[in-house]
Amino acid sequence: MKAFAIFIQDVNDGQTHAGLTADLGELFQTVRNTGRGGAMTVKIKVTPAVKGGGEVDKITITVDRKLELPKPEAPSDFFWLTDEAEPTRQHPRQHALDLRETKTVDEDGVITFKDVAAR
């Protein structure tokens, strides 16, 4: 029996081997970039080329490649819950601060502060 590496290079005139190599490289790169695991599955199906039973001297080989790339972690967000269990950005038991702009910058880069007492 010839080595598996030689066999897989023969399948589909090397296209299967090239595809597997590309898939493996993509898997390695994605694991490196995401810090999460992935998987690659190779399934080799061997069937008689001619049906009818008896001794077989001709076969068909099909190689199925499956690549499961790791997905980046989904971002999360923070909300408070009201007494009615509604999500809100504001803490439901904390007063909001009335913030306003206190300075302006003109086209020359000169900063002018506004009178904060004036509304």
PDB file of N, CA and C in Angstrom, residues 37-114:
ATOM      1  N   GLY A  37     -10.939  27.696  18.742  1.00  0.00           N
ATOM      2  CA  GLY A  37     -10.684  26.460  18.016  1.00  0.00           C
ATOM      3  C   GLY A  37     -11.612  26.247  16.832  1.00  0.00           C
ATOM      4  N   GLY A  38     -11.158  25.446  15.889  1.00  0.00           N
ATOM      5  CA  GLY A  38     -11.941  25.066  14.724  1.00  0.00           C
ATOM      6  C   GLY A  38     -11.649  23.618  14.403  1.00  0.00           C
ATOM      7  N   ALA A  39     -12.172  23.138  13.276  1.00  0.00           N
ATOM      8  CA  ALA A  39     -11.966  21.738  12.910  1.00  0.00           C
ATOM      9  C   ALA A  39     -11.997  21.574  11.393  1.00  0.00           C
ATOM     10  N   MET A  40     -11.323  20.535  10.953  1.00  0.00           N
ATOM     11  CA  MET A  40     -11.341  20.168   9.545  1.00  0.00           C
ATOM     12  C   MET A  40     -11.604  18.661   9.479  1.00  0.00           C
ATOM     13  N   THR A  41     -12.562  18.271   8.659  1.00  0.00           N
ATOM     14  CA  THR A  41     -12.916  16.868   8.522  1.00  0.00           C
ATOM     15  C   THR A  41     -12.706  16.444   7.071  1.00  0.00           C
ATOM     16  N   VAL A  42     -12.079  15.290   6.890  1.00  0.00           N
ATOM     17  CA  VAL A  42     -11.876  14.734   5.563  1.00  0.00           C
ATOM     18  C   VAL A  42     -12.569  13.373   5.544  1.00  0.00           C
ATOM     19  N   LYS A  43     -13.483  13.213   4.605  1.00  0.00           N
ATOM     20  CA  LYS A  43     -14.219  11.955   4.477  1.00  0.00           C
ATOM     21  C   LYS A  43     -13.922  11.374   3.099  1.00  0.00           C
ATOM     22  N   ILE A  44     -13.405  10.151   3.082  1.00  0.00           N
ATOM     23  CA  ILE A  44     -13.068   9.487   1.823  1.00  0.00           C
ATOM     24  C   ILE A  44     -14.077   8.373   1.590  1.00  0.00           C
ATOM     25  N   LYS A  45     -14.798   8.503   0.500  1.00  0.00           N
ATOM     26  CA  LYS A  45     -15.822   7.512   0.150  1.00  0.00           C
ATOM     27  C   LYS A  45     -15.310   6.676  -1.020  1.00  0.00           C
ATOM     28  N   VAL A  46     -15.340   5.371  -0.851  1.00  0.00           N
ATOM     29  CA  VAL A  46     -14.870   4.445  -1.886  1.00  0.00           C
ATOM     30  C   VAL A  46     -16.048   3.561  -2.288  1.00  0.00           C
ATOM     31  N   THR A  47     -16.386   3.576  -3.577  1.00  0.00           N
ATOM     32  CA  THR A  47     -17.498   2.753  -4.081  1.00  0.00           C
ATOM     33  C   THR A  47     -17.054   2.003  -5.328  1.00  0.00           C
ATOM     34  N   PRO A  48     -17.662   0.836  -5.586  1.00  0.00           N
ATOM     35  CA  PRO A  48     -17.342   0.122  -6.830  1.00  0.00           C
ATOM     36  C   PRO A  48     -17.769   0.968  -8.030  1.00  0.00           C
ATOM     37  N   ALA A  49     -16.962   0.979  -9.070  1.00  0.00           N
ATOM     38  CA  ALA A  49     -17.295   1.752 -10.275  1.00  0.00           C
ATOM     39  C   ALA A  49     -18.426   1.087 -11.040  1.00  0.00           C
ATOM     40  N   VAL A  50     -18.529  -0.219 -10.901  1.00  0.00           N
ATOM     41  CA  VAL A  50     -19.583  -0.979 -11.589  1.00  0.00           C
ATOM     42  C   VAL A  50     -20.356  -1.752 -10.535  1.00  0.00           C
ATOM     43  N   LYS A  51     -21.672  -1.621 -10.567  1.00  0.00           N
ATOM     44  CA  LYS A  51     -22.497  -2.346  -9.602  1.00  0.00           C
ATOM     45  C   LYS A  51     -22.766  -3.760 -10.120  1.00  0.00           C
ATOM     46  N   GLY A  52     -23.026  -4.635  -9.190  1.00  0.00           N
ATOM     47  CA  GLY A  52     -23.371  -5.989  -9.606  1.00  0.00           C
ATOM     48  C   GLY A  52     -22.770  -7.052  -8.711  1.00  0.00           C
ATOM     49  N   GLY A  53     -21.943  -6.648  -7.790  1.00  0.00           N
ATOM     50  CA  GLY A  53     -21.377  -7.621  -6.862  1.00  0.00           C
ATOM     51  C   GLY A  53     -20.176  -8.329  -7.447  1.00  0.00           C
ATOM     52  N   GLY A  54     -19.647  -9.224  -6.655  1.00  0.00           N
ATOM     53  CA  GLY A  54     -18.478  -9.962  -7.083  1.00  0.00           C
ATOM     54  C   GLY A  54     -17.201  -9.181  -6.828  1.00  0.00           C
ATOM     55  N   GLU A  55     -16.126  -9.699  -7.382  1.00  0.00           N
ATOM     56  CA  GLU A  55     -14.829  -9.059  -7.195  1.00  0.00           C
ATOM     57  C   GLU A  55     -14.780  -7.760  -7.986  1.00  0.00           C
ATOM     58  N   VAL A  56     -14.215  -6.750  -7.352  1.00  0.00           N
ATOM     59  CA  VAL A  56     -14.168  -5.404  -7.944  1.00  0.00           C
ATOM     60  C   VAL A  56     -12.725  -5.073  -8.296  1.00  0.00           C
ATOM     61  N   ASP A  57     -12.530  -4.593  -9.527  1.00  0.00           N
ATOM     62  CA  ASP A  57     -11.183  -4.171  -9.908  1.00  0.00           C
ATOM     63  C   ASP A  57     -11.129  -2.694 -10.302  1.00  0.00           C
ATOM     64  N   LYS A  58     -12.262  -2.000 -10.169  1.00  0.00           N
ATOM     65  CA  LYS A  58     -12.323  -0.576 -10.489  1.00  0.00           C
ATOM     66  C   LYS A  58     -13.201   0.106  -9.450  1.00  0.00           C
ATOM     67  N   ILE A  59     -12.673   1.207  -8.861  1.00  0.00           N
ATOM     68  CA  ILE A  59     -13.411   1.914  -7.820  1.00  0.00           C
ATOM     69  C   ILE A  59     -13.493   3.406  -8.134  1.00  0.00           C
ATOM     70  N   THR A  60     -14.434   4.053  -7.476  1.00  0.00           N
ATOM     71  CA  THR A  60     -14.581   5.508  -7.547  1.00  0.00           C
ATOM     72  C   THR A  60     -14.291   6.058  -6.159  1.00  0.00           C
ATOM     73  N   ILE A  61     -13.451   7.074  -6.089  1.00  0.00           N
ATOM     74  CA  ILE A  61     -13.077   7.687  -4.819  1.00  0.00           C
ATOM     75  C   ILE A  61     -13.578   9.123  -4.807  1.00  0.00           C
ATOM     76  N   THR A  62     -14.295   9.458  -3.748  1.00  0.00           N
ATOM     77  CA  THR A  62     -14.796  10.810  -3.546  1.00  0.00           C
ATOM     78  C   THR A  62     -14.281  11.302  -2.203  1.00  0.00           C
ATOM     79  N   VAL A  63     -13.660  12.487  -2.207  1.00  0.00           N
ATOM     80  CA  VAL A  63     -13.152  13.075  -0.971  1.00  0.00           C
ATOM     81  C   VAL A  63     -14.004  14.294  -0.649  1.00  0.00           C
ATOM     82  N   ASP A  64     -14.619  14.251   0.533  1.00  0.00           N
ATOM     83  CA  ASP A  64     -15.457  15.361   0.993  1.00  0.00           C
ATOM     84  C   ASP A  64     -14.692  16.103   2.075  1.00  0.00           C
ATOM     85  N   ARG A  65     -14.500  17.417   1.882  1.00  0.00           N
ATOM     86  CA  ARG A  65     -13.792  18.253   2.850  1.00  0.00           C
ATOM     87  C   ARG A  65     -14.811  19.125   3.570  1.00  0.00           C
ATOM     88  N   LYS A  66     -14.639  19.220   4.877  1.00  0.00           N
ATOM     89  CA  LYS A  66     -15.522  20.086   5.659  1.00  0.00           C
ATOM     90  C   LYS A  66     -14.646  20.919   6.587  1.00  0.00           C
ATOM     91  N   LEU A  67     -14.829  22.211   6.509  1.00  0.00           N
ATOM     92  CA  LEU A  67     -14.024  23.137   7.300  1.00  0.00           C
ATOM     93  C   LEU A  67     -14.945  23.884   8.256  1.00  0.00           C
ATOM     94  N   GLU A  68     -14.658  23.795   9.547  1.00  0.00           N
ATOM     95  CA  GLU A  68     -15.426  24.508  10.566  1.00  0.00           C
ATOM     96  C   GLU A  68     -14.512  25.561  11.179  1.00  0.00           C
ATOM     97  N   LEU A  69     -14.614  26.771  10.647  1.00  0.00           N
ATOM     98  CA  LEU A  69     -13.767  27.860  11.118  1.00  0.00           C
ATOM     99  C   LEU A  69     -14.309  28.423  12.424  1.00  0.00           C
ATOM    100  N   PRO A  70     -13.412  28.804  13.321  1.00  0.00           N
ATOM    101  CA  PRO A  70     -13.879  29.424  14.565  1.00  0.00           C
ATOM    102  C   PRO A  70     -14.490  30.778  14.266  1.00  0.00           C
ATOM    103  N   LYS A  71     -15.519  31.094  14.995  1.00  0.00           N
ATOM    104  CA  LYS A  71     -16.178  32.383  14.822  1.00  0.00           C
ATOM    105  C   LYS A  71     -15.683  33.334  15.902  1.00  0.00           C
ATOM    106  N   PRO A  72     -15.502  34.595  15.552  1.00  0.00           N
ATOM    107  CA  PRO A  72     -15.083  35.545  16.583  1.00  0.00           C
ATOM    108  C   PRO A  72     -16.167  35.679  17.648  1.00  0.00           C
ATOM    109  N   GLU A  73     -15.735  36.018  18.839  1.00  0.00           N
ATOM    110  CA  GLU A  73     -16.684  36.169  19.934  1.00  0.00           C
ATOM    111  C   GLU A  73     -17.631  37.319  19.625  1.00  0.00           C
ATOM    112  N   ALA A  74     -18.915  37.072  19.835  1.00  0.00           N
ATOM    113  CA  ALA A  74     -19.918  38.104  19.571  1.00  0.00           C
ATOM    114  C   ALA A  74     -19.788  39.207  20.615  1.00  0.00           C
ATOM    115  N   PRO A  75     -19.842  40.471  20.188  1.00  0.00           N
ATOM    116  CA  PRO A  75     -19.732  41.562  21.158  1.00  0.00           C
ATOM    117  C   PRO A  75     -20.966  41.605  22.057  1.00  0.00           C
ATOM    118  N   SER A  76     -20.772  42.050  23.283  1.00  0.00           N
ATOM    119  CA  SER A  76     -21.901  42.185  24.200  1.00  0.00           C
ATOM    120  C   SER A  76     -22.055  43.647  24.579  1.00  0.00           C
ATOM    121  N   ASP A  77     -23.196  43.983  25.140  1.00  0.00           N
ATOM    122  CA  ASP A  77     -23.488  45.355  25.509  1.00  0.00           C
ATOM    123  C   ASP A  77     -24.122  45.362  26.895  1.00  0.00           C
ATOM    124  N   PHE A  78     -24.041  46.486  27.572  1.00  0.00           N
ATOM    125  CA  PHE A  78     -24.514  46.595  28.947  1.00  0.00           C
ATOM    126  C   PHE A  78     -25.758  47.470  28.993  1.00  0.00           C
ATOM    127  N   PHE A  79     -26.780  46.997  29.702  1.00  0.00           N
ATOM    128  CA  PHE A  79     -28.016  47.747  29.910  1.00  0.00           C
ATOM    129  C   PHE A  79     -28.434  47.605  31.363  1.00  0.00           C
ATOM    130  N   TRP A  80     -29.214  48.549  31.843  1.00  0.00           N
ATOM    131  CA  TRP A  80     -29.870  48.450  33.141  1.00  0.00           C
ATOM    132  C   TRP A  80     -31.288  47.954  32.892  1.00  0.00           C
ATOM    133  N   LEU A  81     -31.897  47.370  33.902  1.00  0.00           N
ATOM    134  CA  LEU A  81     -33.301  46.955  33.802  1.00  0.00           C
ATOM    135  C   LEU A  81     -34.143  47.835  34.711  1.00  0.00           C
ATOM    136  N   THR A  82     -35.269  48.308  34.177  1.00  0.00           N
ATOM    137  CA  THR A  82     -36.207  49.092  34.981  1.00  0.00           C
ATOM    138  C   THR A  82     -37.021  48.140  35.849  1.00  0.00           C
ATOM    139  N   ASP A  83     -37.872  48.712  36.695  1.00  0.00           N
ATOM    140  CA  ASP A  83     -38.743  47.878  37.537  1.00  0.00           C
ATOM    141  C   ASP A  83     -39.704  47.044  36.697  1.00  0.00           C
ATOM    142  N   GLU A  84     -39.958  47.503  35.469  1.00  0.00           N
ATOM    143  CA  GLU A  84     -40.837  46.762  34.552  1.00  0.00           C
ATOM    144  C   GLU A  84     -40.051  45.799  33.668  1.00  0.00           C
ATOM    145  N   ALA A  85     -38.765  45.619  33.980  1.00  0.00           N
ATOM    146  CA  ALA A  85     -37.856  44.717  33.245  1.00  0.00           C
ATOM    147  C   ALA A  85     -37.618  45.163  31.810  1.00  0.00           C
ATOM    148  N   GLU A  86     -37.620  46.473  31.587  1.00  0.00           N
ATOM    149  CA  GLU A  86     -37.303  47.033  30.278  1.00  0.00           C
ATOM    150  C   GLU A  86     -35.820  47.421  30.262  1.00  0.00           C
ATOM    151  N   PRO A  87     -35.081  47.080  29.217  1.00  0.00           N
ATOM    152  CA  PRO A  87     -33.673  47.484  29.165  1.00  0.00           C
ATOM    153  C   PRO A  87     -33.540  48.987  28.884  1.00  0.00           C
ATOM    154  N   THR A  88     -32.583  49.621  29.554  1.00  0.00           N
ATOM    155  CA  THR A  88     -32.356  51.045  29.357  1.00  0.00           C
ATOM    156  C   THR A  88     -30.875  51.346  29.515  1.00  0.00           C
ATOM    157  N   ARG A  89     -30.410  52.396  28.852  1.00  0.00           N
ATOM    158  CA  ARG A  89     -29.017  52.828  28.970  1.00  0.00           C
ATOM    159  C   ARG A  89     -28.794  53.616  30.261  1.00  0.00           C
ATOM    160  N   GLN A  90     -29.841  54.239  30.783  1.00  0.00           N
ATOM    161  CA  GLN A  90     -29.752  55.058  31.988  1.00  0.00           C
ATOM    162  C   GLN A  90     -30.042  54.204  33.222  1.00  0.00           C
ATOM    163  N   HIS A  91     -29.271  54.400  34.282  1.00  0.00           N
ATOM    164  CA  HIS A  91     -29.566  53.713  35.538  1.00  0.00           C
ATOM    165  C   HIS A  91     -30.931  54.196  36.007  1.00  0.00           C
ATOM    166  N   PRO A  92     -31.885  53.300  36.238  1.00  0.00           N
ATOM    167  CA  PRO A  92     -33.245  53.733  36.537  1.00  0.00           C
ATOM    168  C   PRO A  92     -33.389  54.477  37.872  1.00  0.00           C
ATOM    169  N   ARG A  93     -32.452  54.324  38.786  1.00  0.00           N
ATOM    170  CA  ARG A  93     -32.558  54.980  40.091  1.00  0.00           C
ATOM    171  C   ARG A  93     -31.535  56.106  40.263  1.00  0.00           C
ATOM    172  N   GLN A  94     -30.960  56.555  39.151  1.00  0.00           N
ATOM    173  CA  GLN A  94     -29.956  57.612  39.217  1.00  0.00           C
ATOM    174  C   GLN A  94     -30.397  58.774  38.342  1.00  0.00           C
ATOM    175  N   HIS A  95     -30.238  59.990  38.861  1.00  0.00           N
ATOM    176  CA  HIS A  95     -30.633  61.178  38.109  1.00  0.00           C
ATOM    177  C   HIS A  95     -29.644  61.431  36.982  1.00  0.00           C
ATOM    178  N   ALA A  96     -30.152  61.965  35.892  1.00  0.00           N
ATOM    179  CA  ALA A  96     -29.308  62.301  34.752  1.00  0.00           C
ATOM    180  C   ALA A  96     -28.660  63.668  34.968  1.00  0.00           C
ATOM    181  N   LEU A  97     -27.436  63.816  34.501  1.00  0.00           N
ATOM    182  CA  LEU A  97     -26.746  65.098  34.564  1.00  0.00           C
ATOM    183  C   LEU A  97     -27.065  65.900  33.306  1.00  0.00           C
ATOM    184  N   ASP A  98     -27.360  67.178  33.504  1.00  0.00           N
ATOM    185  CA  ASP A  98     -27.645  68.052  32.373  1.00  0.00           C
ATOM    186  C   ASP A  98     -26.317  68.616  31.874  1.00  0.00           C
ATOM    187  N   LEU A  99     -25.708  67.981  30.895  1.00  0.00           N
ATOM    188  CA  LEU A  99     -24.417  68.395  30.364  1.00  0.00           C
ATOM    189  C   LEU A  99     -24.610  69.286  29.144  1.00  0.00           C
ATOM    190  N   ARG A 100     -23.709  70.242  28.986  1.00  0.00           N
ATOM    191  CA  ARG A 100     -23.793  71.124  27.830  1.00  0.00           C
ATOM    192  C   ARG A 100     -22.375  71.523  27.424  1.00  0.00           C
ATOM    193  N   GLU A 101     -22.221  72.010  26.224  1.00  0.00           N
ATOM    194  CA  GLU A 101     -20.932  72.432  25.688  1.00  0.00           C
ATOM    195  C   GLU A 101     -20.476  73.706  26.396  1.00  0.00           C
ATOM    196  N   THR A 102     -19.207  73.736  26.816  1.00  0.00           N
ATOM    197  CA  THR A 102     -18.692  74.907  27.533  1.00  0.00           C
ATOM    198  C   THR A 102     -17.623  75.658  26.752  1.00  0.00           C
ATOM    199  N   LYS A 103     -17.273  75.166  25.575  1.00  0.00           N
ATOM    200  CA  LYS A 103     -16.253  75.853  24.797  1.00  0.00           C
ATOM    201  C   LYS A 103     -16.537  75.689  23.307  1.00  0.00           C
ATOM    202  N   THR A 104     -15.965  76.596  22.523  1.00  0.00           N
ATOM    203  CA  THR A 104     -16.022  76.497  21.073  1.00  0.00           C
ATOM    204  C   THR A 104     -14.608  76.673  20.538  1.00  0.00           C
ATOM    205  N   VAL A 105     -14.346  76.083  19.384  1.00  0.00           N
ATOM    206  CA  VAL A 105     -13.046  76.220  18.733  1.00  0.00           C
ATOM    207  C   VAL A 105     -13.300  76.787  17.348  1.00  0.00           C
ATOM    208  N   ASP A 106     -12.689  77.956  17.037  1.00  0.00           N
ATOM    209  CA  ASP A 106     -12.897  78.544  15.712  1.00  0.00           C
ATOM    210  C   ASP A 106     -11.925  77.942  14.703  1.00  0.00           C
ATOM    211  N   GLU A 107     -11.985  78.403  13.462  1.00  0.00           N
ATOM    212  CA  GLU A 107     -11.166  77.830  12.390  1.00  0.00           C
ATOM    213  C   GLU A 107      -9.668  78.048  12.589  1.00  0.00           C
ATOM    214  N   ASP A 108      -9.292  79.038  13.413  1.00  0.00           N
ATOM    215  CA  ASP A 108      -7.876  79.283  13.719  1.00  0.00           C
ATOM    216  C   ASP A 108      -7.390  78.454  14.907  1.00  0.00           C
ATOM    217  N   GLY A 109      -8.286  77.686  15.502  1.00  0.00           N
ATOM    218  CA  GLY A 109      -7.923  76.866  16.651  1.00  0.00           C
ATOM    219  C   GLY A 109      -8.006  77.591  17.967  1.00  0.00           C
ATOM    220  N   VAL A 110      -8.636  78.786  17.969  1.00  0.00           N
ATOM    221  CA  VAL A 110      -8.766  79.558  19.199  1.00  0.00           C
ATOM    222  C   VAL A 110      -9.954  79.012  19.988  1.00  0.00           C
ATOM    223  N   ILE A 111      -9.710  78.697  21.264  1.00  0.00           N
ATOM    224  CA  ILE A 111     -10.758  78.150  22.132  1.00  0.00           C
ATOM    225  C   ILE A 111     -11.391  79.297  22.910  1.00  0.00           C
ATOM    226  N   THR A 112     -12.712  79.345  22.864  1.00  0.00           N
ATOM    227  CA  THR A 112     -13.465  80.337  23.620  1.00  0.00           C
ATOM    228  C   THR A 112     -14.363  79.584  24.584  1.00  0.00           C
ATOM    229  N   PHE A 113     -14.234  79.913  25.878  1.00  0.00           N
ATOM    230  CA  PHE A 113     -15.082  79.267  26.882  1.00  0.00           C
ATOM    231  C   PHE A 113     -16.362  80.055  27.055  1.00  0.00           C
ATOM    232  N   LYS A 114     -17.454  79.323  27.146  1.00  0.00           N
ATOM    233  CA  LYS A 114     -18.757  79.966  27.342  1.00  0.00           C
ATOM    234  C   LYS A 114     -18.962  80.192  28.834  1.00  0.00           C
TER     235      LYS A 114
END
